[in-house]
């Protein structure tokens, strides 16, 4: 078959990408770098019709070419907006893609903003698929979030496990009718790092500072230390498994005390030393019993707990970032997905996998 | 929407199942038990048009009803044939389903026999999907096996990992263009059990006998101890990952010596005691270095090794049945799938998952 012949059976799939931060930029690079692989394995070509950041939008009805996508990545790296000028609303951007003749396509949310629900609803109503790395819509009140769970055109692998095939595994267990009794895991690489440092006697505040300097934390480390992001992951898994929990049903232990909430980031980094002694005692107490502290999320029927927990030192579960499912069939040892890799690249890969999955199954 | 209305959009998918042993019987039960779940989640109904064993075939063009499927399971449990009389060839059975008007459907191979390739080829040429728990066709010479790898209508989750989503995970890594450098794992629950018993000082031959009595081994335990089944799994993973290995490229350590190959099973069970002292010394040597022996498969570019290997005692990898992937992005710790559950039920669930996957993507 000629090259021309091959081109003709390639399925072109328009993609509208909201968000051009770390994950968004990695996704654009992966779309460009993976074109040949995706074409060879699946006969798809993702046409990126739009890329936005909070300020601006790069748009090309027929799909931005690779040079334009890589230029956008470079602009973001330099701290610039993705394009000149102000952008239309997300809904207007989706409508522009539709008006260009794309009847089916994929809307990607790799922002971290609240309030994307109307945008997602608009995309779904238009027959588009949705791929989410942004957890907010799935972790909102059940009444609004419910419609995204088990919707055939919603994918969200990267919301939990950062690219590990956790959502796909849970979907498989539900498909084959294996009852899920309990979901457990260490769902934060950042908190796993901090706990691991404390094992070795490093004070809590030093471990937090080190994690921040290595770029493992959010710019404000309290966003990690609050446990709220882990709570959202636990909530998403619980809801998928069939338990319609709300935020309030999950007990969350914050790793900083409430009086530190209103400090500036530099003030907090200094004040965190005040937490060291309490934490040192907890670590030491655990160690006298052969345990180490890990930040663990546990979800079972009707409730969830997220916080520090003693785990046997040297055990599989003390040394892995993992999520496990105890089910009717996985009775001896729970089904476990573990491993640790390259942050935003893996998260972006999860989104790309979702896009391929949507193209295979739904578009 | 009325119940009638719901029925009307249900997609009916014919299934021809070759094999009614442990996995086949479990699959039939799961198809019956999972009907409501599969219908509610995916709007599919699997119509089992045929079930065969080596001698006979149960056939109903419109799909066997649940009572007939469960009766077949019961007949097998009693050691009877699945139906009266002799059966046509596999190809004739597929053609009977096609002649009944089923243009698309799924052929399932849950036998353990050689030589199914012409049957699979016939099904694929007819536009049917194929779901395999039988490893033989995938582990044969590359020249004949090649066409089944990355064929859009071939699924084989249960050939490796016995129901753990190992194949799905590797497919995902390949989809998203993450280069796979090495695949490693403990791929035999039976050999894992025997190794674990030896950790505690139990002689090799006693551990083998115990595994046999618990039903963990094949009727002839040498089929497990030879490592050949693990080799086939390693070969399948290697080929999926893009390395076109042959059997001869994988070095396999058998856990019994060649002179025991021709004994009867009872003779072998007695003679196995002659292996105890050598094995005891190997275990003891490993233990002086803080290690335990595990039966590990390792595959990397161009070669594979399957055999006993010292692994740090108490480590995650000494205590899990797992498969791991070291990739470009999983650089800190490989992506790992672990867990252990209910044998044939999980294998059957893997096949059911493949059927759902084929229905979603291809049929």
XYZ file of C-alpha atoms in Angstrom:
726
model
C 0.000 0.000 0.000
C 1.326 3.439 -0.861
C 1.979 6.065 1.795
C -0.909 8.002 0.319
C -3.140 4.961 0.680
C -2.136 4.650 4.315
C -2.973 8.285 4.985
C -6.447 7.852 3.627
C -7.602 5.338 6.226
C -6.127 7.303 9.139
C -8.867 8.512 11.490
C -8.417 12.196 12.335
C -9.610 13.105 15.807
C -9.835 16.731 16.929
C -8.654 17.538 20.435
C -9.300 20.665 22.480
C -6.834 20.957 25.352
C -7.611 23.172 28.337
C -4.445 23.771 30.322
C -0.849 24.230 29.261
C 0.996 23.853 32.557
C 3.408 21.024 33.301
C 1.028 18.223 32.350
C -0.402 20.107 29.368
C 3.040 20.847 27.954
C 4.120 17.226 28.451
C 0.944 16.074 26.707
C 1.631 18.298 23.698
C 5.168 16.912 23.434
C 3.871 13.350 23.724
C 1.240 13.933 21.045
C 3.991 15.162 18.723
C 6.552 12.489 19.690
C 3.980 9.697 19.644
C 2.363 10.479 16.294
C 4.049 7.661 14.416
C 3.391 5.112 17.139
C -0.263 6.067 17.505
C -0.682 6.008 13.737
C 1.040 2.644 13.328
C -0.773 0.910 16.193
C -4.185 2.487 15.933
C -4.504 4.445 12.714
C -5.398 7.627 14.581
C -4.112 11.138 14.207
C -4.918 13.586 16.975
C -5.498 17.058 15.521
C -5.007 19.597 18.295
C -7.532 22.257 17.341
C -6.997 24.355 20.467
C -4.642 24.756 23.409
C -5.462 27.204 26.164
C -3.953 28.595 29.297
C -5.764 30.860 31.738
C -5.159 33.909 29.551
C -5.062 32.900 25.924
C -5.861 30.317 23.295
C -3.997 28.930 20.321
C -6.498 27.741 17.729
C -6.427 26.173 14.275
C -9.583 24.582 12.962
C -7.712 21.941 10.944
C -5.316 21.153 13.768
C -2.186 22.965 14.893
C 0.922 21.664 13.178
C 3.722 20.128 15.220
C 5.887 23.228 14.961
C 3.091 25.339 16.427
C 2.544 22.835 19.261
C 6.225 22.748 20.162
C 6.413 26.543 19.947
C 3.561 26.717 22.455
C 5.455 24.392 24.785
C 8.497 26.635 24.473
C 6.472 29.789 25.175
C 5.113 28.230 28.374
C 8.628 27.173 29.389
C 9.642 30.824 29.111
C 6.711 31.877 31.285
C 4.797 33.426 28.381
C 1.153 32.968 27.479
C 0.415 30.201 24.999
C -0.686 32.816 22.437
C -1.192 36.556 22.033
C -4.412 38.273 23.041
C -7.289 37.216 25.237
C -9.190 34.007 24.735
C -12.882 33.200 24.331
C -14.625 31.054 26.956
C -14.051 27.296 27.001
C -17.549 26.694 25.659
C -16.966 29.106 22.779
C -13.720 27.315 21.958
C -15.499 23.946 21.820
C -18.167 25.484 19.603
C -15.537 26.864 17.250
C -14.161 23.340 16.820
C -17.656 22.019 16.162
C -18.393 24.824 13.703
C -15.227 23.859 11.856
C -16.988 20.579 11.088
C -15.601 18.289 13.810
C -18.662 16.276 14.811
C -16.820 14.122 17.295
C -13.715 14.895 19.234
C -12.052 14.992 22.623
C -11.965 17.731 25.236
C -9.002 17.449 27.601
C -8.930 19.146 31.012
C -5.401 19.318 32.378
C -6.049 22.442 34.426
C -6.402 22.376 38.198
C -9.279 24.857 38.296
C -12.723 24.576 39.835
C -15.930 25.071 37.918
C -15.237 23.149 34.705
C -18.506 21.211 34.972
C -20.493 23.365 32.489
C -17.664 22.976 29.972
C -17.565 19.207 30.375
C -21.349 19.021 30.150
C -21.283 21.059 26.959
C -18.678 18.751 25.419
C -20.574 15.600 26.405
C -23.886 16.979 25.142
C -22.181 17.682 21.816
C -21.131 14.030 21.580
C -17.487 14.730 22.404
C -15.406 12.573 24.717
C -13.744 14.029 27.790
C -10.316 13.150 29.233
C -9.573 14.563 32.674
C -6.423 14.924 34.706
C -8.213 17.613 36.738
C -9.888 15.914 39.698
C -12.193 18.752 40.718
C -15.326 17.871 38.737
C -15.142 14.231 39.838
C -14.538 15.138 43.482
C -17.276 17.758 43.773
C -20.666 17.137 45.384
C -22.061 13.763 44.299
C -25.158 15.393 42.873
C -23.134 17.177 40.190
C -20.291 14.646 39.919
C -22.434 11.531 39.540
C -23.030 11.924 35.812
C -19.298 11.671 35.043
C -18.880 8.258 36.666
C -19.307 5.372 34.277
C -20.251 7.785 31.506
C -19.076 5.984 28.391
C -17.335 9.106 27.072
C -15.527 10.231 30.236
C -11.993 8.995 30.960
C -9.827 10.030 33.914
C -6.910 7.622 34.322
C -4.551 10.362 35.500
C -6.754 11.616 38.325
C -5.523 8.763 40.539
C -2.162 7.031 40.504
C -0.594 9.604 38.196
C -0.417 7.446 35.088
C -0.403 4.017 36.711
C -3.309 2.057 35.220
C -5.364 2.268 38.407
C -8.640 3.487 36.963
C -8.397 0.963 34.118
C -7.859 -1.803 36.663
C -10.845 -0.777 38.754
C -12.958 -0.529 35.620
C -11.898 -4.071 34.718
C -12.802 -5.412 38.168
C -16.231 -3.792 37.907
C -16.723 -5.045 34.346
C -16.095 -8.648 35.326
C -18.327 -8.400 38.364
C -15.663 -8.899 41.031
C -17.024 -7.241 44.182
C -14.650 -4.571 45.555
C -14.460 -4.679 49.354
C -11.646 -2.262 50.111
C -9.312 0.108 48.295
C -6.099 1.164 49.934
C -2.907 2.837 48.932
C -0.174 5.388 49.185
C -1.458 7.878 46.682
C 0.965 10.767 47.122
C 4.541 10.485 45.943
C 5.316 13.742 47.760
C 4.066 12.532 51.136
C 5.743 9.164 50.521
C 9.049 10.977 50.066
C 8.587 12.993 53.267
C 7.681 9.866 55.271
C 10.694 8.028 53.862
C 13.021 10.843 54.907
C 11.586 10.785 58.434
C 12.341 7.019 58.654
C 15.996 7.980 58.513
C 15.727 10.530 61.322
C 15.401 13.668 59.207
C 13.124 16.207 60.940
C 9.711 16.777 59.359
C 10.347 20.421 58.455
C 13.667 19.546 56.790
C 11.991 16.816 54.760
C 9.293 19.258 53.651
C 11.898 21.822 52.651
C 13.861 19.207 50.716
C 10.707 18.028 48.918
C 9.904 21.620 48.005
C 13.417 22.295 46.725
C 13.284 19.137 44.591
C 10.038 20.352 43.041
C 8.042 17.467 44.526
C 5.540 19.749 46.290
C 3.150 22.374 45.027
C 4.546 25.927 45.322
C 2.697 26.022 48.654
C 3.574 22.671 50.302
C 0.470 22.906 52.472
C -1.547 21.856 49.434
C 0.194 18.485 49.676
C 0.427 18.344 53.472
C -3.291 19.011 53.957
C -4.059 15.587 52.480
C -6.861 17.131 50.479
C -5.510 15.960 47.148
C -5.213 12.392 48.471
C -8.767 12.720 49.797
C -9.977 13.619 46.293
C -8.290 10.523 44.864
C -9.858 8.319 47.523
C -13.235 9.898 46.820
C -12.934 9.235 43.087
C -12.014 5.582 43.635
C -14.829 5.123 46.145
C -17.383 6.615 43.792
C -16.205 4.466 40.895
C -16.485 1.403 43.102
C -20.115 2.239 43.721
C -19.995 4.083 47.058
C -21.506 7.560 46.581
C -19.386 9.228 49.270
C -19.068 12.955 49.873
C -15.961 14.807 51.038
C -17.341 14.826 54.567
C -17.440 11.010 54.606
C -13.656 10.875 54.370
C -11.680 11.571 57.506
C -8.511 13.449 56.548
C -5.447 14.015 58.707
C -3.617 17.227 57.831
C 0.134 17.170 58.464
C 0.140 20.766 59.682
C -1.853 22.367 62.464
C -4.718 24.789 61.717
C -2.906 27.829 63.142
C -0.327 27.567 60.337
C -2.973 27.835 57.624
C -2.896 31.609 57.210
C 0.864 32.149 57.134
C 2.706 33.101 53.965
C 4.700 30.276 52.380
C 8.084 31.478 53.756
C 6.533 31.964 57.200
C 5.064 28.475 57.025
C 8.393 26.941 56.021
C 9.955 28.444 59.157
C 7.040 27.658 61.449
C 6.954 24.022 60.312
C 9.925 23.345 62.610
C 7.428 23.625 65.452
C 5.890 20.354 64.219
C 9.178 18.434 64.247
C 9.153 17.189 67.831
C 5.605 15.789 67.721
C 6.366 14.058 64.456
C 9.695 12.715 65.737
C 7.884 11.116 68.682
C 5.308 9.495 66.405
C 8.024 8.098 64.152
C 10.002 6.850 67.178
C 6.939 5.207 68.726
C 6.210 3.402 65.474
C 9.837 2.285 65.215
C 9.816 0.665 68.647
C 7.116 -1.600 67.227
C 9.016 -2.332 64.005
C 6.832 0.042 62.035
C 7.284 3.113 59.858
C 4.744 5.878 59.245
C 3.158 6.144 55.826
C 0.443 8.457 54.506
C -2.238 5.953 53.587
C -5.727 6.240 52.127
C -8.281 3.549 52.911
C -11.769 3.332 51.494
C -14.434 0.766 52.211
C -18.190 0.647 52.101
C -19.525 3.974 53.293
C -16.375 5.558 54.689
C -12.797 6.570 54.058
C -9.744 7.430 56.137
C -6.713 9.356 54.895
C -3.716 9.934 57.133
C -0.507 8.688 58.732
C -0.527 5.029 59.595
C 2.101 2.652 60.982
C 3.136 0.050 58.390
C 5.602 -2.828 59.009
C 9.132 -1.582 58.274
C 10.677 -3.310 55.279
C 7.340 -4.643 54.056
C 6.260 -4.394 50.452
C 3.761 -1.729 51.386
C 6.303 0.431 53.207
C 8.511 0.722 50.156
C 6.036 1.122 47.301
C 3.840 3.883 45.981
C 0.838 1.690 45.282
C -2.908 1.271 45.194
C -4.511 -2.052 46.052
C -7.952 -3.569 45.634
C -9.283 -6.264 47.941
C -12.072 -8.018 46.060
C -14.159 -11.142 46.033
C -11.609 -12.923 43.872
C -8.408 -11.254 45.072
C -8.786 -12.843 48.450
C -5.272 -14.124 49.247
C -3.498 -10.870 48.448
C -5.181 -7.758 47.076
C -4.596 -6.789 43.465
C -1.851 -4.192 43.610
C -0.567 -1.588 41.167
C 2.721 0.007 42.165
C 5.721 1.839 40.807
C 7.067 5.307 40.557
C 8.192 7.322 37.622
C 8.562 10.643 36.000
C 5.794 12.890 37.407
C 4.154 15.033 34.766
C 5.289 12.752 31.942
C 3.363 9.834 33.409
C 0.333 11.963 34.142
C 0.363 13.195 30.553
C 0.769 9.611 29.322
C -2.351 8.685 31.270
C -4.263 11.408 29.421
C -2.877 10.263 26.067
C -3.931 6.711 26.926
C -7.426 8.010 27.694
C -7.529 9.758 24.332
C -6.561 6.534 22.536
C -9.116 4.626 24.560
C -11.882 7.095 23.670
C -10.899 6.925 20.019
C -11.004 3.118 20.088
C -14.262 2.723 21.926
C -16.400 5.757 21.381
C -15.419 8.037 18.516
C -37.587 4.228 29.344
C -39.567 0.992 29.525
C -37.873 -2.342 30.158
C -38.814 -3.260 26.620
C -37.142 -0.115 25.361
C -33.989 -1.040 27.263
C -33.963 -4.529 25.787
C -34.107 -3.165 22.297
C -30.791 -1.371 22.447
C -28.987 -4.339 24.032
C -26.250 -5.595 21.711
C -26.334 -9.394 21.368
C -22.918 -10.922 20.829
C -22.523 -14.596 19.931
C -19.739 -16.511 21.635
C -18.255 -19.870 20.691
C -16.330 -21.383 23.595
C -13.753 -24.100 22.979
C -12.920 -25.830 26.245
C -15.044 -26.692 29.254
C -12.406 -27.562 31.852
C -11.842 -25.561 35.028
C -11.496 -22.196 33.299
C -14.247 -22.912 30.780
C -16.717 -23.927 33.477
C -15.846 -20.848 35.555
C -16.334 -18.669 32.476
C -19.796 -20.128 31.838
C -20.776 -19.457 35.448
C -19.424 -15.907 35.234
C -21.303 -15.231 31.999
C -24.510 -16.331 33.713
C -23.811 -14.567 37.035
C -22.564 -11.402 35.352
C -25.392 -10.944 32.848
C -27.088 -8.132 34.729
C -23.837 -6.302 35.417
C -22.633 -6.579 31.827
C -26.029 -5.454 30.568
C -26.238 -2.511 32.963
C -22.690 -1.268 32.393
C -22.263 -2.000 28.720
C -25.576 -2.950 27.152
C -24.205 -6.263 25.920
C -25.604 -9.725 26.114
C -23.269 -12.611 25.364
C -25.154 -15.394 23.574
C -23.202 -18.621 24.025
C -23.895 -20.386 20.742
C -21.537 -23.286 21.414
C -19.538 -24.905 24.207
C -17.207 -27.772 23.440
C -14.985 -30.211 25.215
C -12.615 -32.622 23.495
C -15.443 -35.056 22.749
C -18.671 -33.180 22.267
C -20.393 -29.896 21.586
C -23.447 -28.173 23.000
C -24.928 -25.869 20.367
C -27.862 -23.505 20.038
C -27.871 -21.029 17.196
C -29.782 -18.389 19.161
C -27.668 -18.846 22.268
C -27.873 -21.472 24.994
C -30.109 -20.417 27.847
C -28.693 -20.058 31.340
C -30.180 -23.352 32.507
C -28.407 -25.166 29.670
C -25.102 -23.436 30.474
C -25.301 -24.322 34.153
C -26.315 -27.886 33.294
C -23.179 -28.141 31.152
C -21.079 -26.933 34.082
C -22.689 -29.572 36.272
C -22.071 -32.343 33.720
C -18.378 -31.428 33.604
C -18.226 -31.397 37.400
C -19.508 -34.974 37.328
C -16.848 -35.957 34.809
C -19.314 -36.277 31.936
C -19.018 -34.872 28.433
C -20.582 -31.471 27.893
C -23.186 -33.056 25.580
C -24.159 -36.389 24.040
C -22.629 -37.644 20.812
C -19.536 -36.643 18.882
C -18.825 -33.104 17.836
C -17.964 -31.493 14.496
C -14.582 -29.807 14.038
C -13.963 -26.378 15.572
C -14.098 -24.775 12.128
C -17.433 -26.408 11.379
C -18.784 -25.148 14.694
C -17.742 -21.579 13.879
C -19.360 -21.922 10.461
C -22.595 -23.140 12.018
C -22.694 -19.958 14.124
C -22.047 -17.857 11.038
C -24.688 -19.705 9.045
C -27.135 -18.945 11.836
C -26.704 -15.302 10.867
C -24.104 -14.123 13.393
C -21.880 -11.865 11.297
C -19.653 -10.834 14.164
C -18.879 -12.699 17.314
C -16.201 -14.001 19.635
C -14.324 -17.287 19.603
C -12.901 -18.228 23.005
C -10.058 -20.734 23.417
C -9.839 -21.955 26.998
C -8.359 -25.310 26.042
C -4.705 -26.166 26.617
C -4.275 -27.970 23.294
C -1.785 -27.418 20.499
C -2.761 -26.742 16.928
C -5.590 -24.231 17.330
C -4.011 -21.818 14.834
C -6.194 -22.813 11.828
C -9.284 -22.352 13.999
C -8.190 -18.914 15.174
C -7.275 -17.924 11.625
C -10.685 -19.040 10.403
C -12.419 -16.971 13.097
C -10.330 -13.872 12.375
C -10.829 -14.188 8.619
C -14.577 -14.324 9.256
C -14.380 -11.023 11.140
C -14.799 -12.623 14.564
C -12.792 -11.601 17.611
C -10.680 -14.105 19.499
C -10.151 -14.337 23.274
C -7.422 -16.713 24.400
C -6.497 -18.207 27.731
C -4.605 -20.928 25.825
C -1.013 -19.763 25.393
C 0.042 -22.252 22.726
C -0.742 -20.277 19.566
C 0.955 -17.156 20.942
C 4.020 -19.080 22.114
C 4.562 -21.081 18.924
C 7.166 -20.245 16.287
C 7.221 -16.503 15.610
C 6.448 -17.051 11.958
C 2.996 -18.440 12.758
C 2.429 -16.542 16.023
C 3.299 -13.078 14.739
C -0.094 -12.365 13.220
C -1.833 -12.671 16.601
C 0.248 -9.957 18.269
C -1.296 -6.516 18.063
C -4.097 -7.883 15.905
C -6.997 -5.598 16.746
C -9.350 -8.555 17.255
C -7.127 -10.796 19.390
C -7.222 -10.522 23.190
C -5.292 -12.710 25.637
C -5.263 -11.120 29.097
C -5.389 -14.477 30.859
C -2.360 -15.961 29.127
C -0.067 -14.098 31.545
C -0.727 -13.123 35.140
C -3.852 -15.259 35.396
C -6.381 -12.448 35.400
C -4.182 -9.629 36.688
C -4.360 -6.808 34.136
C -0.822 -7.433 32.895
C -1.476 -7.551 29.169
C -3.715 -4.474 29.403
C -0.928 -2.637 31.217
C 1.685 -3.555 28.636
C -0.693 -2.548 25.865
C -1.138 0.816 27.576
C 2.619 1.368 27.877
C 3.042 0.586 24.182
C 0.091 2.796 23.223
C 1.545 5.814 24.985
C 4.983 5.240 23.538
C 6.815 4.478 26.779
C 9.829 2.361 25.801
C 9.898 -0.994 27.638
C 13.432 -1.922 28.728
C 12.850 -4.967 30.902
C 10.003 -7.190 32.049
C 10.412 -9.253 35.166
C 8.225 -11.219 37.485
C 7.171 -14.233 39.439
C 4.700 -15.671 37.000
C 3.842 -18.996 38.614
C 1.765 -19.130 41.767
C 2.608 -22.833 42.064
C 6.368 -22.317 41.995
C 5.977 -19.310 44.301
C 4.240 -21.563 46.818
C 6.983 -24.211 46.597
C 9.733 -21.597 47.034
C 7.915 -20.091 50.011
C 7.674 -23.493 51.698
C 11.402 -24.071 51.184
C 12.134 -20.723 52.929
C 10.753 -22.313 56.071
C 12.966 -25.406 55.799
C 10.448 -27.750 54.184
C 12.227 -30.149 51.788
C 11.618 -29.594 48.077
C 9.863 -32.930 47.507
C 7.528 -32.337 50.456
C 6.642 -28.889 49.138
C 5.898 -30.372 45.706
C 3.698 -33.048 47.237
C 1.840 -30.470 49.315
C 1.295 -28.256 46.262
C -0.044 -31.244 44.344
C -2.378 -32.247 47.164
C -3.717 -28.690 47.378
C -4.489 -28.779 43.656
C -1.939 -26.046 42.879
C -0.023 -28.164 40.350
C -1.038 -29.830 37.132
C -1.864 -33.544 37.580
C 1.776 -34.139 36.595
C 3.726 -31.575 38.681
C 6.606 -31.747 36.210
C 4.540 -29.557 33.896
C 4.934 -26.792 36.469
C 8.453 -27.700 37.609
C 9.847 -27.710 34.061
C 9.359 -23.937 33.891
C 7.973 -24.317 30.399
C 4.696 -22.611 31.201
C 6.554 -19.649 32.722
C 8.757 -19.592 29.612
C 5.638 -19.289 27.433
C 4.428 -16.336 29.491
C 7.804 -14.626 29.213
C 7.808 -15.264 25.478
C 4.350 -13.727 25.070
C 5.324 -10.600 27.014
C 8.580 -10.260 25.080
C 6.817 -10.546 21.749
C 4.181 -8.002 22.743
C 6.940 -5.628 23.795
C 8.397 -5.853 20.312
C 11.131 -8.482 20.715
C 10.424 -11.340 18.293
C 12.007 -14.044 20.455
C 11.735 -17.777 19.915
C 11.569 -20.459 22.614
C 15.268 -21.109 22.131
C 16.090 -17.501 23.042
C 14.808 -18.064 26.570
C 17.051 -19.944 28.964
C 14.874 -22.090 31.218
C 15.914 -23.807 34.439
C 13.925 -26.968 35.118
C 13.454 -27.823 38.786
C 13.876 -31.545 38.130
C 16.745 -33.372 36.490
C 16.385 -34.907 33.005
C 16.610 -38.509 34.237
C 13.285 -38.044 36.072
C 11.454 -37.069 32.892
C 10.303 -40.539 31.887
C 9.039 -41.773 35.251
C 5.351 -42.207 35.988
C 3.854 -39.527 38.219
C 3.931 -41.693 41.388
C 7.512 -42.749 40.611
C 8.455 -39.109 40.115
C 6.863 -38.064 43.390
C 9.052 -40.613 45.191
C 12.198 -39.888 43.213
C 11.873 -36.137 43.817
C 13.301 -36.694 47.311
C 16.637 -37.199 45.559
C 16.565 -33.475 44.690
C 16.026 -32.327 48.272
C 19.637 -32.082 49.408
C 20.826 -30.021 46.424
C 17.897 -27.693 46.831
C 18.406 -27.429 50.589
C 21.994 -26.321 49.994
C 20.931 -23.677 47.490
C 18.312 -22.311 49.873
C 20.829 -22.317 52.754
C 23.486 -20.552 50.671
C 20.998 -17.856 49.711
C 19.932 -17.450 53.332
C 23.479 -16.815 54.538
C 23.365 -13.765 52.271
C 19.941 -12.612 53.488
C 18.255 -13.910 50.369
C 15.482 -16.336 49.485
C 15.093 -18.287 46.245
C 12.280 -17.330 43.898
C 11.373 -18.632 40.445
C 11.778 -15.494 38.379
C 11.350 -14.693 34.692
C 13.351 -11.844 33.186
C 13.067 -10.575 29.645
C 15.013 -7.810 27.999
C 16.006 -6.906 24.491
C 16.835 -10.090 22.636
C 16.938 -12.585 25.489
C 15.114 -14.094 28.433
C 16.025 -16.057 31.546
C 13.610 -18.153 33.593
C 14.735 -19.885 36.774
C 15.561 -19.765 40.478
C 17.101 -16.527 41.612
C 18.118 -15.154 45.018
C 15.911 -12.236 46.061
C 16.348 -10.163 49.268
C 14.396 -11.857 52.084
C 11.488 -9.750 53.293
C 11.563 -7.513 50.223
C 8.448 -6.594 48.313
C 9.516 -8.863 45.487
C 10.065 -11.884 47.734
C 6.514 -11.799 49.022
C 4.468 -10.944 45.941
C 3.311 -12.768 42.857
C 3.956 -9.918 40.459
C 5.027 -8.756 37.033
C 6.947 -5.525 36.601
C 7.844 -3.298 33.675
C 10.928 -1.100 33.669
C 10.317 1.610 31.082
C 11.514 4.991 29.942
C 9.110 6.729 32.298
C 8.977 4.192 35.133
C 12.568 4.881 35.970
C 12.554 5.191 39.783
C 10.656 1.978 40.408
C 9.237 -0.272 37.702
C 5.493 -0.359 37.156
C 4.328 -3.393 39.082
C 1.151 -5.474 39.045
C 0.821 -7.891 41.941
C -1.686 -9.863 43.940
C -2.997 -13.342 44.263
C -6.472 -14.708 44.114
C -8.756 -17.491 43.202
C -7.081 -19.427 40.351
C -9.504 -20.433 37.626
C -12.024 -17.769 38.627
C -9.511 -15.013 37.927
C -8.381 -16.617 34.706
C -11.997 -16.848 33.578
C -12.557 -13.220 34.607
C -9.645 -12.231 32.382
C -11.363 -13.939 29.448
C -14.679 -12.265 30.261
C -12.870 -8.920 30.409
C -11.397 -9.648 26.970
C -14.872 -10.401 25.635
C -16.195 -7.082 26.969
C -13.176 -5.296 25.547
C -13.705 -6.839 22.105
C -17.376 -5.935 22.223
C -16.533 -2.331 23.143
C -13.798 -1.786 20.613
C -14.297 -4.090 17.690
C -17.717 -5.696 17.352
